[in-house]
Amino acid sequence: MMVRIRSFEERVGELFLKGNSAGTMLHLSMGEEGAAAGVGLAMREGDSFTTHHRGHGIFLARGADPNRMMAEIAGREAGYCRGKGGSMHIADMSLGHLGANAIVGGGIPAVVGAALSYKTLGKKNVSVAFFGDGAMQQGILYEAMNLAALWNLPAMFVCINNQYGMGTRVDHSSSSKSFPVRAKAFGLEADLADGVDAEEVNAKAGVLLEAARDGHTSFLEISCYRFYGHARKDKSPYRSEEEEAAGRKRDPIAFLAKRMLAAGSLSDEALAALNQRADAEMDAAQRFAEEAPLPALGSMFEDVYHPSTPKPIPNAERLSL
Ligand SMILES: Cc1ncc(C[n+]2csc(CCOP(=O)(O)OP(=O)(O)O)c2C)c(N)n1
Ligand SMILES: [Mg+2]
Protein backbone atom coordinates (compact mmCIF):
# COMPACT_ATOMS: atom_id res chain seq x y z
CA MET A 1 0.00 0.00 0.00
CA MET A 2 2.79 2.43 0.87
CA VAL A 3 4.51 1.78 -2.46
CA ARG A 4 1.22 2.37 -4.30
CA ILE A 5 0.68 5.65 -2.42
CA ARG A 6 4.22 6.88 -3.21
CA SER A 7 3.87 5.92 -6.85
CA PHE A 8 0.47 7.62 -7.11
CA GLU A 9 1.77 10.84 -5.60
CA GLU A 10 4.85 10.96 -7.82
CA ARG A 11 2.46 11.02 -10.75
CA VAL A 12 0.18 13.56 -9.11
CA GLY A 13 3.23 15.82 -8.79
CA GLU A 14 3.94 15.37 -12.49
CA LEU A 15 0.31 16.06 -13.34
CA PHE A 16 0.63 19.38 -11.52
CA LEU A 17 3.90 20.36 -13.22
CA LYS A 18 2.34 19.63 -16.62
CA GLY A 19 -0.52 21.95 -15.76
CA ASN A 20 -3.01 19.10 -15.84
CA SER A 21 -4.26 19.33 -12.26
CA ALA A 22 -7.22 21.41 -11.17
CA GLY A 23 -6.51 24.34 -8.87
CA THR A 24 -3.23 25.94 -7.91
CA MET A 25 -2.31 23.98 -4.80
CA LEU A 26 -1.19 20.43 -4.32
CA HIS A 27 0.04 18.79 -1.12
CA LEU A 28 2.05 15.61 -1.29
CA SER A 29 2.48 13.22 1.60
CA MET A 30 5.81 11.57 0.81
CA GLY A 31 7.23 10.39 4.13
CA GLU A 32 3.75 9.98 5.64
CA GLU A 33 2.77 6.71 3.96
CA GLY A 34 3.27 4.79 7.22
CA ALA A 35 0.52 6.87 8.83
CA ALA A 36 -1.93 6.53 5.94
CA ALA A 37 -1.41 2.81 5.35
CA GLY A 38 -0.96 1.96 9.04
CA VAL A 39 -4.26 3.48 10.16
CA GLY A 40 -6.18 3.05 6.90
CA LEU A 41 -5.62 -0.70 6.83
CA ALA A 42 -6.53 -1.08 10.50
CA MET A 43 -9.97 0.45 9.85
CA ARG A 44 -12.89 -1.80 8.95
CA GLU A 45 -15.48 -1.76 6.20
CA GLY A 46 -18.16 0.79 6.99
CA ASP A 47 -15.85 2.98 9.09
CA SER A 48 -15.79 6.58 7.91
CA PHE A 49 -13.22 9.35 7.96
CA THR A 50 -12.34 12.91 7.07
CA THR A 51 -8.92 14.13 6.03
CA HIS A 52 -6.96 17.34 5.90
CA HIS A 53 -5.50 18.75 2.68
CA ARG A 54 -2.77 16.07 2.52
CA GLY A 55 -5.02 13.05 2.27
CA HIS A 56 -4.30 11.18 -1.00
CA GLY A 57 -2.60 8.32 0.82
CA ILE A 58 -5.37 7.94 3.37
CA PHE A 59 -8.06 7.63 0.71
CA LEU A 60 -6.00 5.10 -1.26
CA ALA A 61 -5.52 3.07 1.91
CA ARG A 62 -9.32 3.08 2.33
CA GLY A 63 -9.81 1.51 -1.06
CA ALA A 64 -10.00 4.44 -3.47
CA ASP A 65 -9.77 3.68 -7.16
CA PRO A 66 -6.59 5.46 -8.38
CA ASN A 67 -8.21 6.19 -11.76
CA ARG A 68 -11.13 8.07 -10.27
CA MET A 69 -8.87 9.77 -7.74
CA MET A 70 -6.37 10.94 -10.32
CA ALA A 71 -9.26 12.07 -12.54
CA GLU A 72 -10.65 14.09 -9.64
CA ILE A 73 -7.29 15.76 -9.03
CA ALA A 74 -7.15 16.52 -12.75
CA GLY A 75 -10.64 18.09 -12.57
CA ARG A 76 -12.26 15.52 -14.89
CA GLU A 77 -15.87 14.38 -15.08
CA ALA A 78 -14.80 10.79 -14.29
CA GLY A 79 -13.42 11.87 -10.89
CA TYR A 80 -14.98 11.02 -7.54
CA CYS A 81 -16.70 14.43 -7.38
CA ARG A 82 -17.10 14.90 -11.12
CA GLY A 83 -13.94 17.00 -11.09
CA LYS A 84 -15.38 19.70 -8.85
CA GLY A 85 -13.63 18.74 -5.62
CA GLY A 86 -10.04 18.31 -6.70
CA SER A 87 -7.24 17.18 -4.43
CA MET A 88 -8.40 19.13 -1.38
CA HIS A 89 -12.16 18.44 -1.44
CA ILE A 90 -12.39 14.88 -2.56
CA ALA A 91 -15.16 12.80 -0.97
CA ASP A 92 -16.98 9.52 -1.53
CA MET A 93 -19.70 8.38 0.81
CA SER A 94 -19.66 4.78 -0.44
CA LEU A 95 -16.08 4.36 0.82
CA GLY A 96 -16.78 6.33 4.00
CA HIS A 97 -14.82 9.37 2.87
CA LEU A 98 -16.80 12.25 4.40
CA GLY A 99 -14.52 14.76 2.76
CA ALA A 100 -11.06 16.24 2.61
CA ASN A 101 -11.02 19.81 3.87
CA ALA A 102 -8.74 22.74 3.08
CA ILE A 103 -9.54 24.53 6.34
CA VAL A 104 -7.08 23.44 9.00
CA GLY A 105 -9.16 21.43 11.50
CA GLY A 106 -12.28 21.85 9.34
CA GLY A 107 -12.93 18.15 8.82
CA ILE A 108 -12.68 17.22 12.49
CA PRO A 109 -16.22 17.93 13.77
CA ALA A 110 -17.88 15.89 11.00
CA VAL A 111 -16.55 12.67 12.54
CA VAL A 112 -18.25 13.53 15.83
CA GLY A 113 -21.55 13.73 13.93
CA ALA A 114 -20.86 10.44 12.13
CA ALA A 115 -19.88 8.77 15.42
CA LEU A 116 -23.05 10.07 17.07
CA SER A 117 -25.09 8.53 14.27
CA TYR A 118 -23.34 5.15 14.75
CA LYS A 119 -24.08 5.24 18.46
CA THR A 120 -27.69 6.28 17.94
CA LEU A 121 -28.31 3.65 15.26
CA GLY A 122 -26.40 0.93 17.14
CA LYS A 123 -23.85 0.50 14.33
CA LYS A 124 -20.45 -0.94 15.23
CA ASN A 125 -18.45 1.56 13.20
CA VAL A 126 -15.82 4.19 14.01
CA SER A 127 -15.35 7.57 12.40
CA VAL A 128 -11.76 8.78 12.14
CA ALA A 129 -10.49 12.35 11.75
CA PHE A 130 -7.07 12.69 10.12
CA PHE A 131 -5.32 16.04 10.52
CA GLY A 132 -1.88 17.60 10.84
CA ASP A 133 0.07 19.06 13.74
CA GLY A 134 -1.22 22.48 12.67
CA ALA A 135 -4.74 21.47 13.75
CA MET A 136 -3.43 20.77 17.26
CA GLN A 137 -3.53 24.55 17.78
CA GLN A 138 -7.12 24.89 16.55
CA GLY A 139 -9.97 25.27 19.06
CA ILE A 140 -12.33 23.14 16.99
CA LEU A 141 -10.27 20.02 17.79
CA TYR A 142 -10.79 20.50 21.52
CA GLU A 143 -14.52 21.12 21.15
CA ALA A 144 -14.78 17.94 19.08
CA MET A 145 -12.66 15.79 21.42
CA ASN A 146 -14.58 17.07 24.44
CA LEU A 147 -18.01 16.28 23.05
CA ALA A 148 -16.96 12.91 21.62
CA ALA A 149 -15.42 11.80 24.93
CA LEU A 150 -18.32 13.20 26.98
CA TRP A 151 -20.81 11.16 24.94
CA ASN A 152 -18.49 8.11 24.64
CA LEU A 153 -18.67 8.26 20.87
CA PRO A 154 -16.90 5.82 18.53
CA ALA A 155 -14.58 8.48 17.16
CA MET A 156 -10.83 8.45 16.74
CA PHE A 157 -8.60 11.48 16.23
CA VAL A 158 -5.38 10.93 14.29
CA CYS A 159 -2.73 13.63 14.24
CA ILE A 160 -0.12 13.16 11.52
CA ASN A 161 2.70 15.19 12.99
CA ASN A 162 5.04 15.88 10.08
CA GLN A 163 6.84 18.54 12.18
CA TYR A 164 5.66 21.50 10.08
CA GLY A 165 2.62 23.64 9.46
CA MET A 166 3.58 25.37 6.21
CA GLY A 167 6.94 27.02 7.11
CA THR A 168 6.52 26.88 10.88
CA ARG A 169 8.16 24.10 12.86
CA VAL A 170 5.93 22.48 15.45
CA ASP A 171 8.12 23.64 18.34
CA HIS A 172 7.57 27.23 17.18
CA SER A 173 3.79 26.83 17.16
CA SER A 174 2.98 24.47 19.98
CA SER A 175 3.26 25.26 23.69
CA SER A 176 3.52 21.58 24.61
CA LYS A 177 5.04 18.81 22.55
CA SER A 178 3.14 15.80 23.86
CA PHE A 179 -0.13 15.70 21.97
CA PRO A 180 -1.39 12.44 23.55
CA VAL A 181 -1.15 14.17 26.95
CA ARG A 182 -3.54 16.86 25.68
CA ALA A 183 -5.99 14.21 24.46
CA LYS A 184 -5.77 12.32 27.77
CA ALA A 185 -6.71 15.54 29.57
CA PHE A 186 -10.01 15.36 27.69
CA GLY A 187 -10.55 11.75 28.79
CA LEU A 188 -9.50 10.07 25.53
CA GLU A 189 -7.37 6.96 25.27
CA ALA A 190 -4.23 8.16 23.56
CA ASP A 191 -0.89 6.97 22.24
CA LEU A 192 2.08 8.00 20.11
CA ALA A 193 3.36 5.93 17.17
CA ASP A 194 6.53 6.29 15.14
CA GLY A 195 5.41 6.93 11.57
CA VAL A 196 8.55 5.41 10.06
CA ASP A 197 7.32 2.02 11.28
CA ALA A 198 4.01 1.25 9.56
CA GLU A 199 3.63 -1.97 11.51
CA GLU A 200 3.85 -0.08 14.80
CA VAL A 201 1.31 2.46 13.54
CA ASN A 202 -0.97 -0.36 12.38
CA ALA A 203 -0.80 -2.17 15.73
CA LYS A 204 -1.40 0.95 17.83
CA ALA A 205 -4.15 2.18 15.52
CA GLY A 206 -5.82 -1.23 15.77
CA VAL A 207 -5.94 -1.05 19.57
CA LEU A 208 -7.27 2.52 19.59
CA LEU A 209 -9.81 1.87 16.84
CA GLU A 210 -11.26 -1.06 18.75
CA ALA A 211 -11.31 1.04 21.93
CA ALA A 212 -13.28 3.68 20.02
CA ARG A 213 -15.61 1.01 18.65
CA ASP A 214 -16.44 0.17 22.27
CA GLY A 215 -17.16 3.81 23.09
CA HIS A 216 -13.72 4.81 24.38
CA THR A 217 -12.99 7.80 22.17
CA SER A 218 -9.33 7.71 21.17
CA PHE A 219 -6.40 9.69 19.81
CA LEU A 220 -3.22 8.70 18.01
CA GLU A 221 -0.27 10.95 17.20
CA ILE A 222 1.97 9.66 14.43
CA SER A 223 5.35 11.32 14.17
CA CYS A 224 6.93 11.57 10.74
CA TYR A 225 8.72 14.03 8.46
CA ARG A 226 7.29 15.94 5.51
CA PHE A 227 9.86 15.08 2.82
CA TYR A 228 9.13 18.05 0.57
CA GLY A 229 7.66 21.53 0.76
CA HIS A 230 4.23 22.36 2.14
CA ALA A 231 2.77 22.49 -1.37
CA ARG A 232 4.22 21.68 -4.75
CA LYS A 233 5.66 25.17 -5.23
CA ASP A 234 7.32 25.45 -1.81
CA LYS A 235 11.07 24.72 -1.87
CA SER A 236 11.14 24.96 1.96
CA PRO A 237 13.91 27.56 2.28
CA TYR A 238 13.23 27.56 6.03
CA ARG A 239 14.80 24.10 6.47
CA SER A 240 18.48 23.23 6.25
CA GLU A 241 19.70 20.63 3.77
CA GLU A 242 21.10 18.60 6.66
CA GLU A 243 17.72 18.53 8.36
CA GLU A 244 15.96 17.45 5.17
CA ALA A 245 18.53 14.74 4.45
CA ALA A 246 18.11 13.36 7.98
CA GLY A 247 14.32 13.60 7.73
CA ARG A 248 14.17 11.77 4.42
CA LYS A 249 16.12 8.90 5.97
CA ARG A 250 12.98 8.30 8.01
CA ASP A 251 11.38 6.65 5.02
CA PRO A 252 8.61 4.20 6.00
CA ILE A 253 8.91 2.28 2.72
CA ALA A 254 12.67 1.77 2.96
CA PHE A 255 12.27 0.92 6.66
CA LEU A 256 9.73 -1.85 6.09
CA ALA A 257 11.53 -3.20 3.03
CA LYS A 258 14.77 -3.46 5.02
CA ARG A 259 13.02 -5.26 7.86
CA MET A 260 11.27 -7.70 5.52
CA LEU A 261 14.41 -8.36 3.48
CA ALA A 262 16.34 -9.08 6.67
CA ALA A 263 13.60 -11.39 7.93
CA GLY A 264 13.47 -13.21 4.59
CA SER A 265 9.77 -12.40 4.10
CA LEU A 266 10.59 -10.38 0.97
CA SER A 267 13.18 -10.96 -1.75
CA ASP A 268 14.89 -8.32 -3.89
CA GLU A 269 13.04 -9.71 -6.91
CA ALA A 270 9.67 -9.57 -5.19
CA LEU A 271 10.35 -5.99 -4.10
CA ALA A 272 11.29 -4.98 -7.65
CA ALA A 273 8.15 -6.66 -9.00
CA LEU A 274 6.02 -4.89 -6.39
CA ASN A 275 7.48 -1.51 -7.39
CA GLN A 276 6.90 -2.26 -11.06
CA ARG A 277 3.31 -3.32 -10.46
CA ALA A 278 2.55 -0.13 -8.52
CA ASP A 279 4.19 2.06 -11.19
CA ALA A 280 2.23 0.35 -13.99
CA GLU A 281 -1.02 0.78 -12.05
CA MET A 282 -0.37 4.47 -11.41
CA ASP A 283 0.93 5.16 -14.94
CA ALA A 284 -2.40 3.83 -16.15
CA ALA A 285 -4.25 6.06 -13.65
CA GLN A 286 -2.36 9.11 -14.88
CA ARG A 287 -3.12 8.24 -18.49
CA PHE A 288 -6.77 7.64 -17.63
CA ALA A 289 -7.00 11.05 -15.96
CA GLU A 290 -5.18 12.98 -18.67
CA GLU A 291 -7.30 11.46 -21.43
CA ALA A 292 -10.60 11.79 -19.55
CA PRO A 293 -12.98 14.57 -20.65
CA LEU A 294 -13.46 17.74 -18.62
CA PRO A 295 -16.93 18.33 -17.15
CA ALA A 296 -19.36 20.17 -19.41
CA LEU A 297 -19.52 23.86 -18.57
CA GLY A 298 -23.26 23.58 -17.97
CA SER A 299 -22.69 21.11 -15.13
CA MET A 300 -21.15 23.86 -13.01
CA PHE A 301 -24.27 24.37 -10.93
CA GLU A 302 -25.12 20.69 -10.59
CA ASP A 303 -24.26 18.89 -7.32
CA VAL A 304 -24.32 22.17 -5.41
CA TYR A 305 -27.70 21.66 -3.77
CA HIS A 306 -29.57 18.43 -3.14
CA PRO A 307 -32.07 17.89 -5.99
CA SER A 308 -34.96 18.21 -3.52
CA THR A 309 -33.84 21.68 -2.43
CA PRO A 310 -35.99 24.46 -3.93
CA LYS A 311 -34.04 26.57 -6.41
CA PRO A 312 -32.70 29.76 -4.80
CA ILE A 313 -34.73 32.83 -5.75
CA PRO A 314 -32.57 35.44 -7.48
CA ASN A 315 -32.05 38.54 -5.30
CA ALA A 316 -33.72 40.87 -7.82
CA GLU A 317 -36.86 38.73 -7.81
CA ARG A 318 -36.85 38.30 -4.02
CA LEU A 319 -36.60 42.04 -3.47
CA SER A 320 -39.19 42.69 -6.24
CA LEU A 321 -36.72 44.90 -8.09
C1 LIG B 1 -8.02 27.73 9.55
C2 LIG B 1 -6.88 27.81 8.57
N1 LIG B 1 -5.80 28.56 8.87
C3 LIG B 1 -4.77 28.64 8.00
C4 LIG B 1 -4.80 27.96 6.82
C5 LIG B 1 -3.62 28.02 5.86
N2 LIG B 1 -2.94 26.73 5.94
C6 LIG B 1 -3.15 25.79 5.00
S1 LIG B 1 -2.29 24.38 5.34
C7 LIG B 1 -1.61 25.06 6.72
C8 LIG B 1 -0.64 24.27 7.55
C9 LIG B 1 -1.24 23.05 8.08
O1 LIG B 1 -0.28 22.31 8.78
P1 LIG B 1 -0.64 20.91 9.34
O2 LIG B 1 -1.98 20.96 9.99
O3 LIG B 1 0.49 20.49 10.19
O4 LIG B 1 -0.79 19.99 8.06
P2 LIG B 1 0.36 19.64 6.99
O5 LIG B 1 0.26 20.68 5.91
O6 LIG B 1 1.65 19.67 7.68
O7 LIG B 1 -0.01 18.29 6.49
C10 LIG B 1 -2.06 26.35 6.91
C11 LIG B 1 -1.65 27.21 8.04
C12 LIG B 1 -5.94 27.20 6.53
N3 LIG B 1 -6.05 26.51 5.40
N4 LIG B 1 -6.96 27.13 7.42
MG1 LIG C 1 2.15 19.41 9.67
Coordinates of N, CA and C in Angstrom, one line a residue, residues 58-186:
I58 N -4.3 8.5 2.5 CA -5.4 7.9 3.4 C -6.5 7.4 2.5
F59 N -6.9 8.1 1.5 CA -8.1 7.6 0.7 C -7.7 6.4 -0.1
L60 N -6.4 6.3 -0.6 CA -6.0 5.1 -1.3 C -6.0 3.9 -0.3
A61 N -5.6 4.2 0.9 CA -5.5 3.1 1.9 C -6.9 2.6 2.3
R62 N -7.9 3.5 2.1 CA -9.3 3.1 2.3 C -10.0 2.5 1.1
G63 N -9.2 2.2 0.1 CA -9.8 1.5 -1.1 C -10.2 2.4 -2.3
A64 N -9.7 3.6 -2.3 CA -10.0 4.4 -3.5 C -9.5 3.8 -4.8
D65 N -10.2 4.1 -5.8 CA -9.8 3.7 -7.2 C -8.8 4.8 -7.7
P66 N -7.6 4.4 -8.0 CA -6.6 5.5 -8.4 C -7.0 6.2 -9.6
N67 N -7.7 5.5 -10.5 CA -8.2 6.2 -11.8 C -9.1 7.3 -11.4
R68 N -10.1 7.0 -10.6 CA -11.1 8.1 -10.3 C -10.5 9.2 -9.4
M69 N -9.5 8.8 -8.6 CA -8.9 9.8 -7.7 C -8.0 10.7 -8.6
M70 N -7.2 10.1 -9.5 CA -6.4 10.9 -10.3 C -7.2 11.8 -11.2
A71 N -8.4 11.3 -11.7 CA -9.3 12.1 -12.5 C -9.8 13.2 -11.7
E72 N -10.1 13.0 -10.5 CA -10.7 14.1 -9.6 C -9.6 15.2 -9.5
I73 N -8.4 14.8 -9.2 CA -7.3 15.8 -9.0 C -7.1 16.5 -10.3
A74 N -7.3 15.9 -11.4 CA -7.1 16.5 -12.8 C -8.4 17.3 -13.1
G75 N -9.4 17.3 -12.3 CA -10.6 18.1 -12.6 C -11.5 17.5 -13.7
R76 N -11.5 16.2 -13.8 CA -12.3 15.5 -14.9 C -13.6 15.0 -14.4
E77 N -14.5 14.9 -15.3 CA -15.9 14.4 -15.1 C -15.8 13.0 -14.4
A78 N -14.9 12.2 -14.8 CA -14.8 10.8 -14.3 C -14.3 10.7 -12.8
G79 N -13.9 11.9 -12.3 CA -13.4 11.9 -10.9 C -14.5 11.6 -9.8
Y80 N -14.1 11.4 -8.6 CA -15.0 11.0 -7.5 C -16.1 12.1 -7.3
C81 N -15.7 13.3 -7.6 CA -16.7 14.4 -7.4 C -17.0 15.1 -8.7
R82 N -16.9 14.4 -9.8 CA -17.1 14.9 -11.1 C -16.2 16.1 -11.4
G83 N -15.0 16.0 -10.8 CA -13.9 17.0 -11.1 C -14.1 18.3 -10.4
K84 N -15.1 18.4 -9.5 CA -15.4 19.7 -8.9 C -14.8 19.8 -7.5
G85 N -14.2 18.7 -7.0 CA -13.6 18.7 -5.6 C -12.1 18.9 -5.7
G86 N -11.5 18.2 -6.6 CA -10.0 18.3 -6.7 C -9.4 17.6 -5.5
S87 N -8.1 17.8 -5.5 CA -7.2 17.2 -4.4 C -7.7 17.5 -3.0
M88 N -8.1 18.7 -2.8 CA -8.4 19.1 -1.4 C -9.8 19.0 -0.9
H89 N -10.8 18.6 -1.8 CA -12.2 18.4 -1.4 C -12.8 17.2 -2.0
I90 N -11.9 16.2 -2.1 CA -12.4 14.9 -2.6 C -13.2 14.2 -1.5
A91 N -14.3 13.5 -1.9 CA -15.2 12.8 -1.0 C -15.8 11.6 -1.7
D92 N -16.2 10.6 -0.9 CA -17.0 9.5 -1.5 C -17.7 8.8 -0.4
M93 N -19.0 9.0 -0.3 CA -19.7 8.4 0.8 C -19.7 6.8 0.8
S94 N -19.6 6.2 -0.4 CA -19.7 4.8 -0.4 C -18.4 4.2 0.2
L95 N -17.3 4.9 0.2 CA -16.1 4.4 0.8 C -15.9 5.0 2.2
G96 N -16.9 5.7 2.7 CA -16.8 6.3 4.0 C -16.0 7.6 4.0
H97 N -15.6 8.1 2.9 CA -14.8 9.4 2.9 C -15.8 10.6 3.0
L98 N -15.9 11.1 4.2 CA -16.8 12.2 4.4 C -16.2 13.6 3.9
G99 N -15.0 13.5 3.4 CA -14.5 14.8 2.8 C -13.1 15.2 3.3
A100 N -12.3 15.5 2.3 CA -11.1 16.2 2.6 C -11.5 17.7 2.8
N101 N -10.6 18.4 3.5 CA -11.0 19.8 3.9 C -9.8 20.7 3.9
A102 N -9.9 21.8 3.2 CA -8.7 22.7 3.1 C -8.6 23.6 4.3
I103 N -9.6 23.7 5.1 CA -9.5 24.5 6.3 C -8.9 23.7 7.4
V104 N -7.8 24.2 8.0 CA -7.1 23.4 9.0 C -8.0 23.1 10.2
G105 N -8.2 21.9 10.4 CA -9.2 21.4 11.5 C -10.6 21.3 11.0
G106 N -10.9 21.8 9.8 CA -12.3 21.9 9.3 C -13.0 20.5 9.2
G107 N -12.3 19.5 9.0 CA -12.9 18.2 8.8 C -13.2 17.4 10.1
I108 N -12.6 18.0 11.2 CA -12.7 17.2 12.5 C -14.1 17.1 13.0
P109 N -14.9 18.1 13.1 CA -16.2 17.9 13.8 C -17.2 17.0 13.0
A110 N -17.0 16.8 11.7 CA -17.9 15.9 11.0 C -17.8 14.5 11.5
V111 N -16.6 14.1 12.0 CA -16.5 12.7 12.5 C -17.3 12.5 13.9
V112 N -17.5 13.6 14.6 CA -18.2 13.5 15.8 C -19.7 13.3 15.5
G113 N -20.2 14.0 14.4 CA -21.5 13.7 13.9 C -21.7 12.3 13.4
A114 N -20.8 11.8 12.7 CA -20.9 10.4 12.1 C -20.9 9.5 13.3
A115 N -20.0 9.7 14.3 CA -19.9 8.8 15.4 C -21.2 8.8 16.2
L116 N -21.8 10.0 16.3 CA -23.1 10.1 17.1 C -24.1 9.3 16.3
S117 N -24.1 9.3 15.0 CA -25.1 8.5 14.3 C -24.9 7.0 14.5
Y118 N -23.6 6.6 14.5 CA -23.3 5.1 14.8 C -23.9 4.7 16.1
K119 N -23.6 5.6 17.1 CA -24.1 5.2 18.5 C -25.6 5.2 18.5
T120 N -26.2 6.2 17.9 CA -27.7 6.3 17.9 C -28.3 5.1 17.2
L121 N -27.7 4.7 16.1 CA -28.3 3.6 15.3 C -27.8 2.3 15.7
G122 N -26.9 2.2 16.7 CA -26.4 0.9 17.1 C -25.5 0.3 16.1
K123 N -24.8 1.1 15.3 CA -23.8 0.5 14.3 C -22.5 0.4 15.0
K124 N -21.8 -0.7 14.6 CA -20.5 -0.9 15.2 C -19.3 -0.3 14.4
N125 N -19.5 0.9 14.0 CA -18.4 1.6 13.2 C -17.7 2.7 14.0
V126 N -16.6 3.1 13.4 CA -15.8 4.2 14.0 C -15.6 5.2 12.9
S127 N -15.7 6.5 13.3 CA -15.3 7.6 12.4 C -14.0 8.2 12.8
V128 N -13.1 8.4 11.8 CA -11.8 8.8 12.1 C -11.4 10.1 11.5
A129 N -10.9 11.1 12.3 CA -10.5 12.3 11.8 C -9.0 12.3 11.6
F130 N -8.5 12.6 10.4 CA -7.1 12.7 10.1 C -6.7 14.2 9.9
F131 N -5.7 14.6 10.6 CA -5.3 16.0 10.5 C -3.8 16.2 10.8
G132 N -3.3 17.4 10.6 CA -1.9 17.6 10.8 C -1.6 18.2 12.2
D133 N -0.3 18.4 12.5 CA 0.1 19.1 13.7 C -0.5 20.5 13.8
G134 N -0.7 21.1 12.7 CA -1.2 22.5 12.7 C -2.6 22.5 13.3
A135 N -3.4 21.5 13.2 CA -4.7 21.5 13.8 C -4.7 21.3 15.3
M136 N -3.5 20.9 15.8 CA -3.4 20.8 17.3 C -3.6 22.1 18.0
Q137 N -3.4 23.2 17.2 CA -3.5 24.5 17.8 C -4.9 25.2 17.4
Q138 N -5.8 24.4 16.9 CA -7.1 24.9 16.5 C -8.2 24.5 17.6
G139 N -9.0 25.5 18.0 CA -10.0 25.3 19.1 C -11.0 24.2 18.7
I140 N -11.3 24.1 17.4 CA -12.3 23.1 17.0 C -12.0 21.7 17.4
L141 N -10.7 21.4 17.4 CA -10.3 20.0 17.8 C -10.7 19.7 19.2
Y142 N -10.5 20.7 20.1 CA -10.8 20.5 21.5 C -12.3 20.4 21.8
E143 N -13.1 21.2 21.0 CA -14.5 21.1 21.1 C -15.0 19.7 20.7
A144 N -14.4 19.2 19.6 CA -14.8 17.9 19.1 C -14.4 16.8 20.0
M145 N -13.1 16.9 20.5 CA -12.7 15.8 21.4 C -13.5 15.8 22.7
N146 N -13.8 17.0 23.2 CA -14.6 17.1 24.4 C -15.9 16.4 24.3
L147 N -16.7 16.8 23.2 CA -18.0 16.3 23.1 C -18.0 14.8 22.8
A148 N -17.0 14.3 22.0 CA -17.0 12.9 21.6 C -16.7 12.1 22.9
A149 N -15.8 12.6 23.7 CA -15.4 11.8 24.9 C -16.6 11.9 25.9
L150 N -17.2 13.0 26.0 CA -18.3 13.2 27.0 C -19.4 12.2 26.7
W151 N -19.7 12.0 25.4 CA -20.8 11.2 24.9 C -20.3 9.8 24.6
N152 N -19.1 9.4 24.9 CA -18.5 8.1 24.6 C -18.7 7.7 23.2
L153 N -18.4 8.5 22.3 CA -18.7 8.3 20.9 C -17.5 7.4 20.2
P154 N -17.9 6.6 19.2 CA -16.9 5.8 18.5 C -16.2 6.7 17.5
A155 N -15.4 7.6 18.0 CA -14.6 8.5 17.2 C -13.1 8.3 17.5
M156 N -12.3 8.5 16.5 CA -10.8 8.5 16.7 C -10.2 9.7 16.1
F157 N -9.3 10.3 16.7 CA -8.6 11.5 16.2 C -7.1 11.1 15.9
V158 N -6.7 11.3 14.7 CA -5.4 10.9 14.3 C -4.6 12.2 13.8
C159 N -3.6 12.5 14.6 CA -2.7 13.6 14.2 C -1.5 13.1 13.5
I160 N -1.3 13.5 12.3 CA -0.1 13.2 11.5 C 0.8 14.3 11.7
N161 N 1.8 14.1 12.6 CA 2.7 15.2 13.0 C 3.9 15.1 12.1
N162 N 3.9 15.9 11.0 CA 5.0 15.9 10.1 C 6.0 17.0 10.4
Q163 N 5.9 17.6 11.6 CA 6.8 18.5 12.2 C 6.7 20.0 11.7
Y164 N 5.8 20.2 10.7 CA 5.7 21.5 10.1 C 4.2 21.8 9.8
G165 N 3.9 23.1 10.0 CA 2.6 23.6 9.5 C 3.1 24.7 8.5
M166 N 3.0 24.5 7.2 CA 3.6 25.4 6.2 C 5.1 25.6 6.5
G167 N 5.5 26.8 6.8 CA 6.9 27.0 7.1 C 7.3 27.1 8.6
T168 N 6.3 26.7 9.4 CA 6.5 26.9 10.9 C 6.7 25.5 11.5
R169 N 7.9 25.4 12.2 CA 8.2 24.1 12.9 C 7.3 24.0 14.1
V170 N 6.9 22.7 14.4 CA 5.9 22.5 15.4 C 6.4 23.1 16.8
D171 N 7.7 23.1 17.0 CA 8.1 23.6 18.3 C 8.1 25.2 18.4
H172 N 7.8 25.8 17.2 CA 7.6 27.2 17.2 C 6.1 27.6 17.2
S173 N 5.2 26.6 17.2 CA 3.8 26.8 17.2 C 3.0 26.2 18.3
S174 N 3.7 25.2 19.0 CA 3.0 24.5 20.0 C 3.6 24.7 21.4
S175 N 2.7 25.0 22.3 CA 3.3 25.3 23.7 C 3.7 24.0 24.4
S176 N 3.1 22.9 24.0 CA 3.5 21.6 24.6 C 3.7 20.6 23.5
K177 N 4.7 19.7 23.6 CA 5.0 18.8 22.5 C 4.3 17.5 22.6
S178 N 3.8 17.1 23.8 CA 3.1 15.8 23.9 C 1.6 15.9 23.6
F179 N 1.3 15.6 22.4 CA -0.1 15.7 22.0 C -1.0 14.6 22.7
P180 N -0.5 13.4 22.8 CA -1.4 12.4 23.6 C -1.8 12.9 25.0
V181 N -0.8 13.7 25.6 CA -1.2 14.2 27.0 C -2.4 15.1 26.9
R182 N -2.4 15.9 25.8 CA -3.5 16.9 25.7 C -4.8 16.1 25.5
A183 N -4.8 15.0 24.7 CA -6.0 14.2 24.5 C -6.4 13.5 25.8
K184 N -5.4 13.0 26.5 CA -5.8 12.3 27.8 C -6.5 13.3 28.7
A185 N -6.1 14.6 28.7 CA -6.7 15.5 29.6 C -8.2 15.7 29.3
F186 N -8.6 15.3 28.1 CA -10.0 15.4 27.7 C -10.7 14.0 27.9

